[in-house]
Tab-separated table of C-alpha atoms and ligand atoms in Angstrom:
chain	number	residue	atom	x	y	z
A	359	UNK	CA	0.000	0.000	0.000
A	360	UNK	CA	1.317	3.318	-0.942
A	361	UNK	CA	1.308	6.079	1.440
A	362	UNK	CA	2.409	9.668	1.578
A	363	UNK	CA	5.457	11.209	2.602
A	364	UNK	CA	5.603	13.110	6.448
A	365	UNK	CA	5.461	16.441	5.094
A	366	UNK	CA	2.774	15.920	3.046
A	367	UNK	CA	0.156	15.474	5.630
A	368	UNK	CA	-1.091	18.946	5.200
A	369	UNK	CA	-2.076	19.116	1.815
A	370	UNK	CA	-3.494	15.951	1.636
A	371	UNK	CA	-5.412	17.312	4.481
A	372	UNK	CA	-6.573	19.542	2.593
A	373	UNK	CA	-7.484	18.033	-0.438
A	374	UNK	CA	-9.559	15.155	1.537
A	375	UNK	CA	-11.597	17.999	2.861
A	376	UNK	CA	-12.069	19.305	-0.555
A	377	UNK	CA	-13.140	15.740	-1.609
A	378	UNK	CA	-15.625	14.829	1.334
A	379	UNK	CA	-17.223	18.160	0.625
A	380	UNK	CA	-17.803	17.723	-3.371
A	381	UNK	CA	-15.248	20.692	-3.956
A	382	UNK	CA	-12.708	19.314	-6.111
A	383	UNK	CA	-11.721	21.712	-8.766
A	384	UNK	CA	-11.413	20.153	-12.375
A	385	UNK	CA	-7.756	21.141	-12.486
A	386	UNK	CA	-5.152	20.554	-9.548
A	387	UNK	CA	-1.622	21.752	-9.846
A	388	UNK	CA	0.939	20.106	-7.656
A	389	UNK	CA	4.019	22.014	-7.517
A	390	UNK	CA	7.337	21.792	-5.210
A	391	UNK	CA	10.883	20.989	-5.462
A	392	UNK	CA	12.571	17.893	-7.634
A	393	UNK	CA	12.270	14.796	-4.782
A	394	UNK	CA	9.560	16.333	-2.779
A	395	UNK	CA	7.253	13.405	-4.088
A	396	UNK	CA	4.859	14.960	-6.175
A	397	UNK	CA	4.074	11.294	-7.984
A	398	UNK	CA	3.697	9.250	-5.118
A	399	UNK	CA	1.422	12.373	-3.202
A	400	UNK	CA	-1.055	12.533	-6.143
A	401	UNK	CA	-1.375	8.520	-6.657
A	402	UNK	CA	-2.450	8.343	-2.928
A	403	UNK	CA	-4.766	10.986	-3.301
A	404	UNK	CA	-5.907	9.480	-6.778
A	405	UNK	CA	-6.268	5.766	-5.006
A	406	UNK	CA	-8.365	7.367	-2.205
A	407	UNK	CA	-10.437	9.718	-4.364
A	408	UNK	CA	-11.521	6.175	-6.422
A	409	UNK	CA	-12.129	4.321	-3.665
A	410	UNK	CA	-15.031	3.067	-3.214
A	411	UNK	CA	-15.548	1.774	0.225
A	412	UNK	CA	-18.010	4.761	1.099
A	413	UNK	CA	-16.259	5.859	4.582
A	414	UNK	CA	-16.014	9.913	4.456
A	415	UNK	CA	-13.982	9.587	7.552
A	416	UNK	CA	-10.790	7.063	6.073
A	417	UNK	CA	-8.071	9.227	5.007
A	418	UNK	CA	-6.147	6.471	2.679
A	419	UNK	CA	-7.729	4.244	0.641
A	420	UNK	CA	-9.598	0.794	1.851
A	421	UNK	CA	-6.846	-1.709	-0.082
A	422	UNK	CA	-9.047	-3.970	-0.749
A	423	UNK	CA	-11.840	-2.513	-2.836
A	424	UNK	CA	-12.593	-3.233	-6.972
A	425	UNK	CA	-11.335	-0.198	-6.972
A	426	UNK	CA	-8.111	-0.669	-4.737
A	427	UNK	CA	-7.277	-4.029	-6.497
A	428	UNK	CA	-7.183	-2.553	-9.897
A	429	UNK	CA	-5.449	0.503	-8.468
A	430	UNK	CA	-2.600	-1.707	-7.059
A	431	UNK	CA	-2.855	-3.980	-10.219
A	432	UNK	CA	-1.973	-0.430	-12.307
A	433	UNK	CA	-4.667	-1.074	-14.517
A	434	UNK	CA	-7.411	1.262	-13.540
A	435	UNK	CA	-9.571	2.288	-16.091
A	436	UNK	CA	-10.445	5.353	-14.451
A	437	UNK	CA	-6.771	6.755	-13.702
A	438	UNK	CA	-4.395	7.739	-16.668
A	439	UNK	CA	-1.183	8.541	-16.090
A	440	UNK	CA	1.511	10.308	-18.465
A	441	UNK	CA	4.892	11.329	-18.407
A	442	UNK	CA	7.736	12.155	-20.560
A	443	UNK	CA	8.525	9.046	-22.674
A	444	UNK	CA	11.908	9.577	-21.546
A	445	UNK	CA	13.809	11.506	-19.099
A	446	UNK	CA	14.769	15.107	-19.607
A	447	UNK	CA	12.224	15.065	-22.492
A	448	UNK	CA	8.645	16.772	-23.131
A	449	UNK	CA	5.043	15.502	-22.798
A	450	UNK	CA	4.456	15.542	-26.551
A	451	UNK	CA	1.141	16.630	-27.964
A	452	UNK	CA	0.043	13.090	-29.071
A	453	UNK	CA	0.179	12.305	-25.646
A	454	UNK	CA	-2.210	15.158	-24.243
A	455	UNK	CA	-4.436	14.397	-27.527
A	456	UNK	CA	-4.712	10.623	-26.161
A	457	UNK	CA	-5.366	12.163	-22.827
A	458	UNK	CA	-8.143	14.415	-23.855
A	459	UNK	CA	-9.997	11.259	-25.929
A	460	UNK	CA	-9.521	9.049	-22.600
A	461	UNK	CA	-11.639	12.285	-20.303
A	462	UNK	CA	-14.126	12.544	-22.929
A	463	UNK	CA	-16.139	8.819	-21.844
A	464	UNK	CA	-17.786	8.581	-19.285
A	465	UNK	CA	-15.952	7.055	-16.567
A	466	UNK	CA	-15.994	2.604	-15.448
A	467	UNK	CA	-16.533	2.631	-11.879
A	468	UNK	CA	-16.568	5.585	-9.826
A	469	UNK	CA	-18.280	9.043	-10.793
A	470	UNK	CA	-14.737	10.313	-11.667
A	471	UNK	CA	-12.017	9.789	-13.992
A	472	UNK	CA	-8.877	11.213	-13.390
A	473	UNK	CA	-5.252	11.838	-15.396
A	474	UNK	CA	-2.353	13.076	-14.238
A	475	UNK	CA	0.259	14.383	-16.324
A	476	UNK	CA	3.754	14.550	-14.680
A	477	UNK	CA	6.034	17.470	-15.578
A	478	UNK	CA	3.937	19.454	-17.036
A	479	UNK	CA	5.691	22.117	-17.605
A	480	UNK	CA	7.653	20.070	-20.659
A	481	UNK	CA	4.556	20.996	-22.476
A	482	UNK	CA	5.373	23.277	-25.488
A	483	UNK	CA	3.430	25.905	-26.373
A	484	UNK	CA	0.846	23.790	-29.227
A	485	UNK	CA	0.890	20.755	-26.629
A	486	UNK	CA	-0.119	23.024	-23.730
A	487	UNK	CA	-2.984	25.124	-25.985
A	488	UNK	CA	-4.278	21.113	-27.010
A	489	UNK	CA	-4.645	20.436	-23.648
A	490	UNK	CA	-6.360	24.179	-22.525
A	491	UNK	CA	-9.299	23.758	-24.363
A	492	UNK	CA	-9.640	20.809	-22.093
A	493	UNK	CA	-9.411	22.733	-19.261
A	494	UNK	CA	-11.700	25.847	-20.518
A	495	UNK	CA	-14.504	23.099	-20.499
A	496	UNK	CA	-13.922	20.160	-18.941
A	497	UNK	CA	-16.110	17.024	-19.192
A	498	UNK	CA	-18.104	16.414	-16.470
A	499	UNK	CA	-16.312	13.630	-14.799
A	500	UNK	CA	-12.788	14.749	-15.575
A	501	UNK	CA	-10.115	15.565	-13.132
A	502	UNK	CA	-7.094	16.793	-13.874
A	503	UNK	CA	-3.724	16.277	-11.811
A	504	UNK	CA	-0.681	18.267	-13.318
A	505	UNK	CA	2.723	17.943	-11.353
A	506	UNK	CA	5.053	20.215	-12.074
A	507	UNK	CA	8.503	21.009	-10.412
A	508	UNK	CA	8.911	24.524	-12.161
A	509	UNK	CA	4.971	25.673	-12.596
A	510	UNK	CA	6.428	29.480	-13.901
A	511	UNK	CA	7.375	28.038	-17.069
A	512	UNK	CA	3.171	26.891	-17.523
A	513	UNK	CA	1.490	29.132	-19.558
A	514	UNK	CA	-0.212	31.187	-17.601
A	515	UNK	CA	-3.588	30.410	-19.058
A	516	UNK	CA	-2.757	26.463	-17.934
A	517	UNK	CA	-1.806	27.707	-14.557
A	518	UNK	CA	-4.694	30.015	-14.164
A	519	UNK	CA	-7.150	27.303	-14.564
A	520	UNK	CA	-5.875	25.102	-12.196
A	521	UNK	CA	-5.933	24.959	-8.065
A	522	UNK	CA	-2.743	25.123	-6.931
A	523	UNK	CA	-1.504	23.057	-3.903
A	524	UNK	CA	2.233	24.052	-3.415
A	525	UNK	CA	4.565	21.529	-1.285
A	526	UNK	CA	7.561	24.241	0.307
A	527	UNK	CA	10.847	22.532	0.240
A	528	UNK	CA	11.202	19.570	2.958
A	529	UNK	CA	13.159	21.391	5.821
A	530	UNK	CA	11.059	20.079	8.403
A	531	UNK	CA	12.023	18.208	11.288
A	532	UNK	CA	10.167	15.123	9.829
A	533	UNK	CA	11.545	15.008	6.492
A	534	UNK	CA	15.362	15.423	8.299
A	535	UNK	CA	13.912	12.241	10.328
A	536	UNK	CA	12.647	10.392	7.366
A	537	UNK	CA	16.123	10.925	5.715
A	538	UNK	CA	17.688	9.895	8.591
A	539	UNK	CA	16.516	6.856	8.849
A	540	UNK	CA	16.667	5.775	4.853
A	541	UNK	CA	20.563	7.089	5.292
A	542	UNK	CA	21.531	4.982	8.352
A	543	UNK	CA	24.334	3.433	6.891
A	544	UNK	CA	25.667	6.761	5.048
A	545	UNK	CA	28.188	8.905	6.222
A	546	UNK	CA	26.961	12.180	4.921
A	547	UNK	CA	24.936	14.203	7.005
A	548	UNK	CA	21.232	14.330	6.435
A	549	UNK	CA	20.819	17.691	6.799
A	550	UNK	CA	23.704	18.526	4.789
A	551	UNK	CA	22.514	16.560	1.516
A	552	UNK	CA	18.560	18.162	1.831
A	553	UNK	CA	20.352	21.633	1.863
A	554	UNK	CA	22.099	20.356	-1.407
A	555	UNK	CA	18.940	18.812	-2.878
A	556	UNK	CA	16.823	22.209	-2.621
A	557	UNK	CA	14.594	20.397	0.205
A	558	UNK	CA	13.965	17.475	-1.869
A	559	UNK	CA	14.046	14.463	0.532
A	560	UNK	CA	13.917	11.953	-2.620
A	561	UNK	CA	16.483	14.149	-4.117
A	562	UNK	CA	18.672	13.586	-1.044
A	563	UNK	CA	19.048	9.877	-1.207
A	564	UNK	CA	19.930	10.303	-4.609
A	565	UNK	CA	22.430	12.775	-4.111
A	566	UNK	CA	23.957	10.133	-1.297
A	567	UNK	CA	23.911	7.450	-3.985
A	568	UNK	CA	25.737	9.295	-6.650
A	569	UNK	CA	29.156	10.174	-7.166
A	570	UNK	CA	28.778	14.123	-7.236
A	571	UNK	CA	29.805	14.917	-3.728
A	572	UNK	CA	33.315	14.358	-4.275
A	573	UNK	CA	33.420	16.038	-7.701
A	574	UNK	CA	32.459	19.700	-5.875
A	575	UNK	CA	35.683	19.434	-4.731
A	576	UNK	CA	37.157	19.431	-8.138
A	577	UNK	CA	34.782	22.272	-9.006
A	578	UNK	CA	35.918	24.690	-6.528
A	579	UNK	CA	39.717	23.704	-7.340
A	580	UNK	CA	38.688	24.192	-11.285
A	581	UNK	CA	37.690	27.646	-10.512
A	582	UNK	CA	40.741	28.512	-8.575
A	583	UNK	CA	42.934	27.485	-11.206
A	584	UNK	CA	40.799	29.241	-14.315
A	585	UNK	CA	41.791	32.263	-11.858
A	586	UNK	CA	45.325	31.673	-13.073
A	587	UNK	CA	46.970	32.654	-16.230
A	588	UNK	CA	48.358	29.140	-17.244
A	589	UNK	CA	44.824	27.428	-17.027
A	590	UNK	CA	43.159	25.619	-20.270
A	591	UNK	CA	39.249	26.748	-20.165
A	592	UNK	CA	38.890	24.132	-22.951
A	593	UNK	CA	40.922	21.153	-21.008
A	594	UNK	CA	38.758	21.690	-17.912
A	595	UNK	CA	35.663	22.448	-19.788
A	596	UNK	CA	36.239	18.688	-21.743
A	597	UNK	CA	37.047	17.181	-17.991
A	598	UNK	CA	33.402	18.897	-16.684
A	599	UNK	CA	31.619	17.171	-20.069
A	600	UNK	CA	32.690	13.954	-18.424
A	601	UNK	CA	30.573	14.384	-15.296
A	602	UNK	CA	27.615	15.346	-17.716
A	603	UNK	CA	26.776	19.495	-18.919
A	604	UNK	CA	23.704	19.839	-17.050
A	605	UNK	CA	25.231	18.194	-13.487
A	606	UNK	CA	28.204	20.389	-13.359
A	607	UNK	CA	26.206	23.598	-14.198
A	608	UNK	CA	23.780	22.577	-11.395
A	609	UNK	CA	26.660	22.176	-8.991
A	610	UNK	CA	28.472	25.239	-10.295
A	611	UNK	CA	25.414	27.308	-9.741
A	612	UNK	CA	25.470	25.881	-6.084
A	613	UNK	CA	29.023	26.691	-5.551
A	614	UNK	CA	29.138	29.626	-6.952
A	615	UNK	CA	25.422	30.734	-4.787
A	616	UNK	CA	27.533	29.657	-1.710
A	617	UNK	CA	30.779	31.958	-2.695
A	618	UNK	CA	28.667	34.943	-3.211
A	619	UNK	CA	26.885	34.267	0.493
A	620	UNK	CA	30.557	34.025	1.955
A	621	UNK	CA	31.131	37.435	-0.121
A	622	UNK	CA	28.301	39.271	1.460
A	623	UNK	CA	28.488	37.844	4.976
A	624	UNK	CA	31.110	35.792	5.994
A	625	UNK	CA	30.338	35.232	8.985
A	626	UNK	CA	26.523	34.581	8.742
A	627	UNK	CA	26.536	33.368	5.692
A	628	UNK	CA	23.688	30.492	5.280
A	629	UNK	CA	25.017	28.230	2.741
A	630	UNK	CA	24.167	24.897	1.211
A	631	UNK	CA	27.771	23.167	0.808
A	632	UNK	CA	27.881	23.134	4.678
A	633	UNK	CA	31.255	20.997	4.532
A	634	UNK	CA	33.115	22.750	2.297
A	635	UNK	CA	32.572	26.056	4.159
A	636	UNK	CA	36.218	26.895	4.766
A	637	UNK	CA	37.261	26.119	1.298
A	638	UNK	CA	34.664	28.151	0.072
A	639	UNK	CA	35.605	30.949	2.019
A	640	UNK	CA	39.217	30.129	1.132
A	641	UNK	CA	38.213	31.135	-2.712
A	642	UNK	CA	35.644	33.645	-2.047
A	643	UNK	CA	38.083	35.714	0.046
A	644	UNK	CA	40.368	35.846	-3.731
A	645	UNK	CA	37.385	36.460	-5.843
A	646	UNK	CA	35.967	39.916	-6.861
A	647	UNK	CA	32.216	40.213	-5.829
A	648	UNK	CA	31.206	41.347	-8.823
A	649	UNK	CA	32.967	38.733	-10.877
A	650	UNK	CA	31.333	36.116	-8.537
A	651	UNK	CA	27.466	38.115	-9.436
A	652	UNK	CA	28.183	38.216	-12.948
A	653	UNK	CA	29.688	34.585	-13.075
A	654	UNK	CA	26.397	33.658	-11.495
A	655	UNK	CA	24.129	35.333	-13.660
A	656	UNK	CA	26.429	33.765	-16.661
A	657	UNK	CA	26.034	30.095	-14.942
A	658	UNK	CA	22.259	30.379	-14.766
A	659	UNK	CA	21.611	31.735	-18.514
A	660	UNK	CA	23.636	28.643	-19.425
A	661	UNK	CA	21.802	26.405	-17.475
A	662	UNK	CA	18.847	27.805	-19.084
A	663	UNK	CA	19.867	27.159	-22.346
A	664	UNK	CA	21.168	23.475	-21.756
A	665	UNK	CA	17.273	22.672	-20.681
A	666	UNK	CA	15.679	25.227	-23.664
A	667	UNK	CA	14.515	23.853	-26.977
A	668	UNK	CA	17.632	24.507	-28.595
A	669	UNK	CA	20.231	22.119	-29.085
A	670	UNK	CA	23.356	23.558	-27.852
A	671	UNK	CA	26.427	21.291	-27.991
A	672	UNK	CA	27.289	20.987	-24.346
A	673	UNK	CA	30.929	21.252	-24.312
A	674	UNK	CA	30.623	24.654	-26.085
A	675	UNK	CA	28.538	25.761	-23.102
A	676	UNK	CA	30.834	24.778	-20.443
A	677	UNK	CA	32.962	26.139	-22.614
A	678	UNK	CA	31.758	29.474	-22.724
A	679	UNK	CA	31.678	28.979	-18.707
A	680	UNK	CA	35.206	28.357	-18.332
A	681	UNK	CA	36.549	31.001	-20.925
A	682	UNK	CA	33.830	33.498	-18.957
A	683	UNK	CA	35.428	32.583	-15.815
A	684	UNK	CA	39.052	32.830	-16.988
A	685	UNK	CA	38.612	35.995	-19.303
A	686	UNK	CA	36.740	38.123	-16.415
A	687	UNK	CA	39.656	38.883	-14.185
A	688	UNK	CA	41.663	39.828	-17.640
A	689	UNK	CA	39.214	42.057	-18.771
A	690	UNK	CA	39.004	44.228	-15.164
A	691	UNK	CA	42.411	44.283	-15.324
A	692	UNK	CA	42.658	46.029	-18.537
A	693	UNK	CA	39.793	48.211	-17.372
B	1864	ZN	ZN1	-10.772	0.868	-1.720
């Protein structure tokens, strides 16, 4: 039986109200940070809103109902599901047409049918106007679930028409004990990695299971050295390609957020690489704030463009990182 996460409990709250009281919107809008557990929050709410053991009390779902058993089975006829058909890619339009077809009849067993589309906001512009006529008038039964770890980039005519239940990152005391406990045999600290995962819990584990701690270390000694004259942007852009374009700008961006908080406040400073702090500060002490501002704004237009419709080769973007980072000193100096 699937349940929710510990910081959940409040919008699901929430939402159960709604239900019980025959105020479900037509269009729901999950939003919150990558590893919150956006998926597994709207399939329990899904499984309990098809339910059909009639108690208006039970906050989870019976188990053992038609309903339940075909839930569990992942073959109810009255739940659709869709996703990117692979990772990193968009919910194509076919998808959303297939989705709009499957709403349109009435639904098997219970008085709703519901589909959920997962990252939404991969939707491009045609995709998202298929599915807003949808939304503009609904069929009667429909409900619509749309998850969505960066809602801005929704049209806002999606995002108007939808109720919007928003899940803050997972600082909490009971996601740090929930990550506790699935880390028992790590040695990184819990509160350490859900700093590093934006308050993604999920996100945590898989930060502890990957390789990427060690390589911020490598990072921060990269951008010493492209502080140096005999430095090769394009050598140390080639070794960043290896760890992957879109990882390294990610951890750059975190980095580089932490140097600029050392920058501004040494002392205070509230930063997310909590065990690198002294060779952060080491850095940030030789780097020029503005350099570190601009760099950032630099990293972040890159990172934009990795993710954006175009295809940019990623070496030439880290690329244009490391010659950015090397050039900027040279080009104050001169100034
Ligand atoms: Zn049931």
């Amino acid at each position: 039986m699937i349940e929710i996460f510990p910081w959940q409990t409040e919008q699901m709250q929430r939402l159960l109200l709604m239900h019980q009281q025959n105020r479900l919107p037509h269009a729901l809008l999950f939003s919150g940070p990558r590893g919150i557990g956006l998926k597994r929050f709207a399939l329990v709410f899904v499984m309990r809103t098809l339910c059909l053991s009639n108690n208006g009390q039970l906050e989870i779902a019976c188990g053992h109902c038609k309903s339940c058993e075909l839930f569990k089975g992942k073959s109810h006829p009255d739940l659709k599901f869709i996703e990117p058909e692979e990772n990193g890619k968009m919910v194509k339009v076919n998808q959303i047409r297939e989705l709009i077809e499957y709403v349109s009849f009435k639904s098997f067993s219970a008085d709703t049918k519901i589909a959920i589309i997962k990252s939404a906001d991969t939707m491009n512009r045609s995709t998202a106007n298929a599915l807003l006529k949808t939304l503009e008038e609904p069929p009667a039964q429909s409900k619509l679930i749309l998850l969505s770890h960066y809602p801005s980039k929704l049209p806002i005519t999606i995002r108007s028409r939808c109720q919007r239940i928003d899940f803050k990152p997972a600082y909490s005391e009971s996601a740090t004990a929930w990550l506790s406990e699935k880390l028992e045999h790590s040695k990184i600290c819990p509160n350490l990695l859900l700093r590093l995962a934006g308050g993604g819990p999920l996100k945590a584990i898989e930060l502890a299971n990957e390789d990427y701690l060690p390589y911020r270390h490598e990072l921060l000694e990269d951008l010493d050295l492209l502080g140096k004259e005999n430095s090769d942007p394009v050598k140390i852009a080639k070794h960043w390609n290896e760890f992957g374009a879109e990882n390294t700008v990610s951890w750059l961006m975190r980095i580089i957020s932490d140097l600029v908080r050392l920058k501004l406040c040494p002392k205070k400073a509230n930063i997310m690489n909590l065990d690198l702090r002294e060779d952060l500060q080491g850095l940030s002490n030789r780097l020029d704030l503005l350099k570190l501002i601009r760099g950032y704004e630099f990293i972040l237009l890159k990172y934009k463009e990795l993710g954006g419709a175009m295809n940019y080769s990623p070496q030439s973007i880290l690329e244009e990182i490391t010659l950015f980072w090397k050039n900027y000193d040279d080009s104050t100096l001169k100034s």
